[in-house]
């Protein structure tokens, strides 16, 4: 009896069909497009260009592809965009580092995360002002259910900077007094919450009455309006003339000289932000042996970053870490966001982009 021959002829065609389908799916995945902000030249906010046809990046080994729900806008983003920052990315680039969203796909050797996980990232490989971004696995963390995506986008630079300034650089201790100069913004609120939780006496400044209320509701024992002429005297009175132990300074090109007058013996000023030069008298550091210390998050070691991460997750569990969201912008309004974060009359929470 003759054996049918159709199996032999159809099997290669079936295998070829399967290969074609797999190739087509892979091609569709790699050719998927996204909206993102691209910078092709350094300059004013108008160099932030919305592109609608950029390819979605693919995660490589130990990398994660995130579908971005929100991305934090930080002052450092504006310094980088303008070309005035010490570290400049290669052009063109997509700005942004603090994202939150959902894991879309993972690369090889990623073991702690999987597609569908709610996450936040403290850094990206391909840029955060985009609908999709790739980040290294070691910078991506699961987002607790107690925080939404907007709050997840407010964790990276603000809270990691606040911890580095307070703990790693200032070596602040429970019982000391800290002044947070510009306490109503992202880093300021993070520093208020953290310092209060760590047992410090917390003084904060803001530029509006709403900002002062925000500072007080997020851990500060006392708040001062830094637009009032006598606010420095009020701070001195609040410390009974002893001065503060630590100052977290967001605008040192304006405040540094005055900061030196507010410090007690052995006090230290942490320079978190500066938009230009300022003249000081070095003698102001001598009598009280005070210190001026710069803070740059990108200098943190892996050990320091791991320590900070552990401390922040403990804060989320304890309930004192609660990011406050301020102005929100759509991706096509990013130029306005960059103008506002530098030129606004007073910060009120963390500025974010919504995708």
XYZ file of C-alpha atoms in Angstrom:
355
model
C 0.000 0.000 0.000
C 1.373 3.386 -0.955
C 2.059 5.848 1.856
C 0.588 9.352 1.458
C 3.179 11.958 0.529
C 1.311 15.165 1.600
C 2.944 15.232 5.047
C 6.358 15.533 3.511
C 5.355 18.356 1.226
C 3.359 20.432 3.738
C 5.728 20.288 6.731
C 8.486 22.476 5.233
C 5.839 24.998 4.166
C 4.388 24.980 7.677
C 7.846 25.573 9.210
C 8.469 28.382 6.748
C 5.094 29.929 7.635
C 5.950 29.834 11.367
C 9.303 31.454 10.716
C 7.626 34.155 8.653
C 5.096 34.881 11.411
C 7.830 35.123 14.060
C 9.872 37.396 11.817
C 6.841 39.584 11.166
C 6.079 39.866 14.896
C 9.676 40.785 15.661
C 9.665 43.334 12.851
C 6.437 44.872 14.157
C 7.909 45.077 17.681
C 11.073 46.811 16.516
C 9.233 49.144 14.125
C 6.726 50.378 16.710
C 6.771 54.161 16.972
C 6.452 56.524 19.918
C 6.200 60.184 20.795
C 9.196 61.727 22.539
C 10.999 65.013 23.089
C 14.283 65.294 21.241
C 17.003 67.911 21.664
C 19.267 68.351 18.623
C 21.052 71.499 19.808
C 21.675 73.094 23.189
C 19.813 76.302 23.896
C 16.563 77.854 25.072
C 13.415 75.808 25.833
C 12.287 75.963 22.195
C 15.001 73.425 21.287
C 12.773 70.800 22.951
C 11.083 69.298 19.885
C 8.158 66.880 19.986
C 8.722 63.953 17.623
C 5.862 61.587 16.845
C 7.654 58.922 14.828
C 10.666 57.792 16.846
C 11.242 54.031 17.072
C 10.524 52.396 20.407
C 13.901 51.304 21.845
C 14.622 47.642 22.576
C 16.055 46.477 25.904
C 19.427 44.786 25.800
C 21.060 42.546 28.386
C 20.048 43.520 31.936
C 17.822 46.290 30.625
C 14.091 46.947 30.912
C 11.659 48.602 28.510
C 9.150 50.763 30.384
C 5.865 52.143 29.093
C 6.116 55.585 30.693
C 3.091 57.009 32.517
C 4.822 60.046 34.066
C 8.263 61.654 34.119
C 9.676 64.158 36.581
C 10.961 67.538 35.411
C 14.031 68.663 37.353
C 16.000 71.931 37.273
C 19.060 69.964 36.159
C 17.152 69.045 32.990
C 17.130 72.735 32.056
C 20.845 73.155 32.752
C 21.661 70.184 30.527
C 19.339 71.415 27.774
C 20.935 74.876 27.813
C 24.429 73.425 27.515
C 25.585 75.034 30.763
C 25.867 71.809 32.766
C 29.248 70.242 33.432
C 28.199 66.944 31.831
C 26.699 67.189 28.360
C 24.999 64.330 26.520
C 25.759 63.577 22.889
C 23.321 65.195 20.482
C 20.579 64.450 19.706
C 19.210 63.178 22.996
C 15.949 62.655 24.866
C 15.920 64.423 28.282
C 14.577 63.062 31.549
C 15.567 60.446 34.096
C 12.815 60.014 36.708
C 10.091 57.881 35.159
C 7.298 55.650 36.372
C 5.161 53.230 34.454
C 4.759 49.583 33.542
C 7.389 47.111 32.374
C 6.704 46.391 28.697
C 9.541 43.936 28.079
C 12.818 42.795 29.610
C 16.174 41.950 28.095
C 18.321 38.918 28.756
C 19.462 38.162 32.325
C 16.751 40.291 33.964
C 15.477 38.229 36.885
C 13.747 40.565 39.355
C 11.300 42.253 36.987
C 8.811 41.060 34.394
C 6.303 42.504 31.958
C 3.356 44.091 33.738
C 5.222 45.211 36.858
C 4.491 48.740 38.139
C 7.865 50.434 38.476
C 9.768 53.658 38.917
C 13.277 54.359 37.648
C 16.013 56.610 38.977
C 17.742 56.823 35.631
C 17.265 55.881 31.991
C 19.444 54.798 29.096
C 17.361 56.331 26.319
C 15.652 59.295 28.074
C 12.461 59.778 30.036
C 10.562 62.457 28.086
C 9.065 59.705 25.957
C 6.212 57.217 25.823
C 8.736 54.379 26.166
C 12.188 54.279 27.705
C 14.908 51.739 28.352
C 16.567 51.646 31.771
C 19.191 49.454 33.384
C 17.711 46.842 35.682
C 19.643 48.176 38.686
C 17.935 51.589 38.353
C 14.396 50.188 38.145
C 12.373 49.438 41.290
C 8.885 48.130 41.901
C 6.436 50.905 42.733
C 4.544 50.255 45.983
C 0.764 50.098 45.725
C 0.576 53.039 48.137
C 2.014 55.389 45.475
C 0.512 56.270 42.100
C 2.464 56.794 38.889
C 2.674 60.561 39.364
C 4.264 60.083 42.781
C 6.554 57.430 41.322
C 7.916 60.014 38.899
C 8.746 62.281 41.861
C 11.025 59.825 43.657
C 14.293 59.740 41.704
C 16.271 62.978 41.724
C 14.375 64.678 44.608
C 14.584 61.945 47.240
C 17.963 60.542 46.270
C 19.430 64.069 46.247
C 17.875 64.898 49.625
C 19.312 61.725 51.160
C 22.753 62.334 49.660
C 22.781 65.909 50.933
C 21.521 65.138 54.446
C 23.209 61.824 55.149
C 26.161 61.184 52.873
C 27.519 64.740 52.678
C 26.223 66.685 55.701
C 26.276 63.656 58.050
C 23.244 65.174 59.761
C 22.350 63.670 63.127
C 19.178 63.450 65.186
C 18.902 66.471 67.455
C 20.563 68.861 64.995
C 18.759 71.720 63.276
C 18.509 71.876 59.496
C 17.393 74.819 57.356
C 16.012 73.848 53.972
C 16.300 76.918 51.781
C 13.627 76.555 49.099
C 11.669 73.824 50.837
C 8.463 73.805 48.772
C 9.916 72.198 45.636
C 10.633 68.550 44.884
C 13.978 68.233 46.676
C 12.856 70.590 49.448
C 9.760 68.590 50.353
C 11.761 65.361 50.219
C 14.350 66.880 52.572
C 11.650 68.105 54.975
C 10.003 64.689 55.209
C 13.327 62.917 55.560
C 14.877 65.253 58.127
C 11.768 65.125 60.309
C 11.721 61.321 60.150
C 15.428 61.206 61.078
C 14.924 63.279 64.221
C 16.173 66.719 63.191
C 14.551 70.065 63.951
C 13.402 71.244 60.532
C 13.194 74.862 59.380
C 12.046 75.591 55.832
C 11.645 78.594 53.564
C 9.250 79.248 50.687
C 8.290 82.223 48.551
C 4.521 82.192 49.047
C 2.063 81.615 51.866
C 0.825 78.498 50.050
C 4.384 77.243 49.859
C 4.881 77.822 53.583
C 1.745 75.804 54.371
C 3.038 73.018 52.140
C 6.386 73.022 53.941
C 4.722 72.830 57.361
C 2.451 69.999 56.275
C 5.437 67.964 55.110
C 7.589 67.884 58.198
C 8.931 71.366 58.915
C 8.584 72.604 62.477
C 8.775 76.239 61.327
C 8.420 77.954 57.949
C 9.679 81.348 56.782
C 8.949 83.469 53.730
C 12.288 84.157 52.061
C 10.787 87.166 50.275
C 10.352 89.034 53.537
C 13.182 91.414 54.401
C 13.546 90.270 57.988
C 13.284 86.517 57.452
C 16.974 85.967 58.243
C 16.551 87.589 61.647
C 13.502 85.422 62.295
C 15.554 82.305 61.580
C 18.301 83.458 63.939
C 15.702 84.125 66.639
C 14.225 80.664 66.110
C 17.597 79.131 66.988
C 18.100 81.428 69.998
C 21.070 82.950 68.211
C 22.914 79.612 68.059
C 22.509 79.187 64.314
C 21.641 76.046 62.382
C 23.810 72.975 61.973
C 22.980 72.188 58.345
C 21.586 74.159 55.408
C 20.255 72.481 52.271
C 20.657 75.210 49.659
C 18.736 75.176 46.367
C 19.780 78.634 45.097
C 23.283 79.254 46.351
C 24.062 82.006 43.844
C 21.538 84.140 45.772
C 21.695 82.826 49.329
C 25.186 81.486 50.068
C 26.609 84.626 51.663
C 23.592 84.892 53.985
C 23.752 81.165 54.685
C 27.191 81.578 56.205
C 25.722 84.064 58.676
C 23.025 81.587 59.702
C 25.323 78.676 60.504
C 26.321 77.715 64.025
C 29.768 76.436 64.999
C 30.840 73.596 62.717
C 27.827 74.166 60.495
C 27.758 73.032 56.896
C 26.010 74.294 53.774
C 25.044 71.701 51.155
C 25.032 73.186 47.653
C 22.237 71.389 45.843
C 21.487 74.096 43.279
C 23.109 77.185 41.775
C 22.309 79.275 38.725
C 25.406 81.434 38.609
C 28.299 82.941 40.591
C 28.215 84.727 43.936
C 30.801 86.645 45.944
C 31.398 85.556 49.553
C 33.839 86.538 52.258
C 35.934 83.465 53.172
C 36.416 84.944 56.645
C 32.776 84.086 57.302
C 33.760 80.415 57.373
C 36.752 80.832 59.683
C 35.522 81.876 63.122
C 32.868 79.142 63.310
C 34.854 76.654 61.191
C 31.954 76.140 58.822
C 31.990 74.199 55.565
C 30.578 74.619 52.071
C 30.015 71.251 50.384
C 28.811 70.567 46.870
C 26.277 67.816 46.163
C 26.105 65.968 42.839
C 23.932 62.888 42.627
C 25.878 61.371 39.728
C 28.897 60.919 42.032
C 27.039 58.452 44.266
C 28.634 55.003 44.433
C 26.624 51.795 44.020
C 26.927 51.212 47.770
C 25.595 54.690 48.540
C 22.751 54.276 46.057
C 21.789 50.912 47.564
C 21.786 52.438 51.050
C 19.601 55.313 49.898
C 17.192 52.947 48.152
C 16.798 50.888 51.308
C 16.154 54.010 53.391
C 13.538 55.289 50.955
C 11.662 51.990 50.822
C 11.653 52.017 54.624
C 10.116 55.501 54.415
C 7.434 54.265 52.040
C 6.595 51.410 54.399
C 6.555 53.701 57.445
C 4.405 56.224 55.620
C 6.520 59.356 55.961
C 7.678 59.320 52.333
C 4.827 60.888 50.391
C 5.776 62.797 47.225
C 3.735 65.934 46.654
C 2.811 66.589 43.032
C 2.822 70.139 41.746
C 2.352 71.447 38.183
C 1.535 68.833 35.533
C 2.184 69.182 31.794
C 1.471 67.133 28.696
C 4.424 66.159 26.525
C 3.688 68.892 23.970
C 3.928 71.555 26.724
C 7.429 70.602 27.879
C 8.997 73.909 26.751
C 6.575 75.758 29.017
C 7.465 73.401 31.858
C 11.156 74.244 31.443
C 10.373 77.954 31.526
C 8.162 77.630 34.588
C 10.507 75.515 36.697
C 13.144 78.232 36.466
C 10.991 81.350 36.317
C 8.072 80.612 38.649
C 7.561 82.828 41.676
C 7.427 79.893 44.074
C 7.601 76.129 43.823
C 4.716 74.005 45.071
C 5.524 70.329 44.785
C 7.159 68.194 42.119
C 6.707 69.164 38.493
C 5.918 66.236 36.178
C 5.087 65.361 32.587
C 2.081 63.141 31.891
C 2.328 60.837 28.881
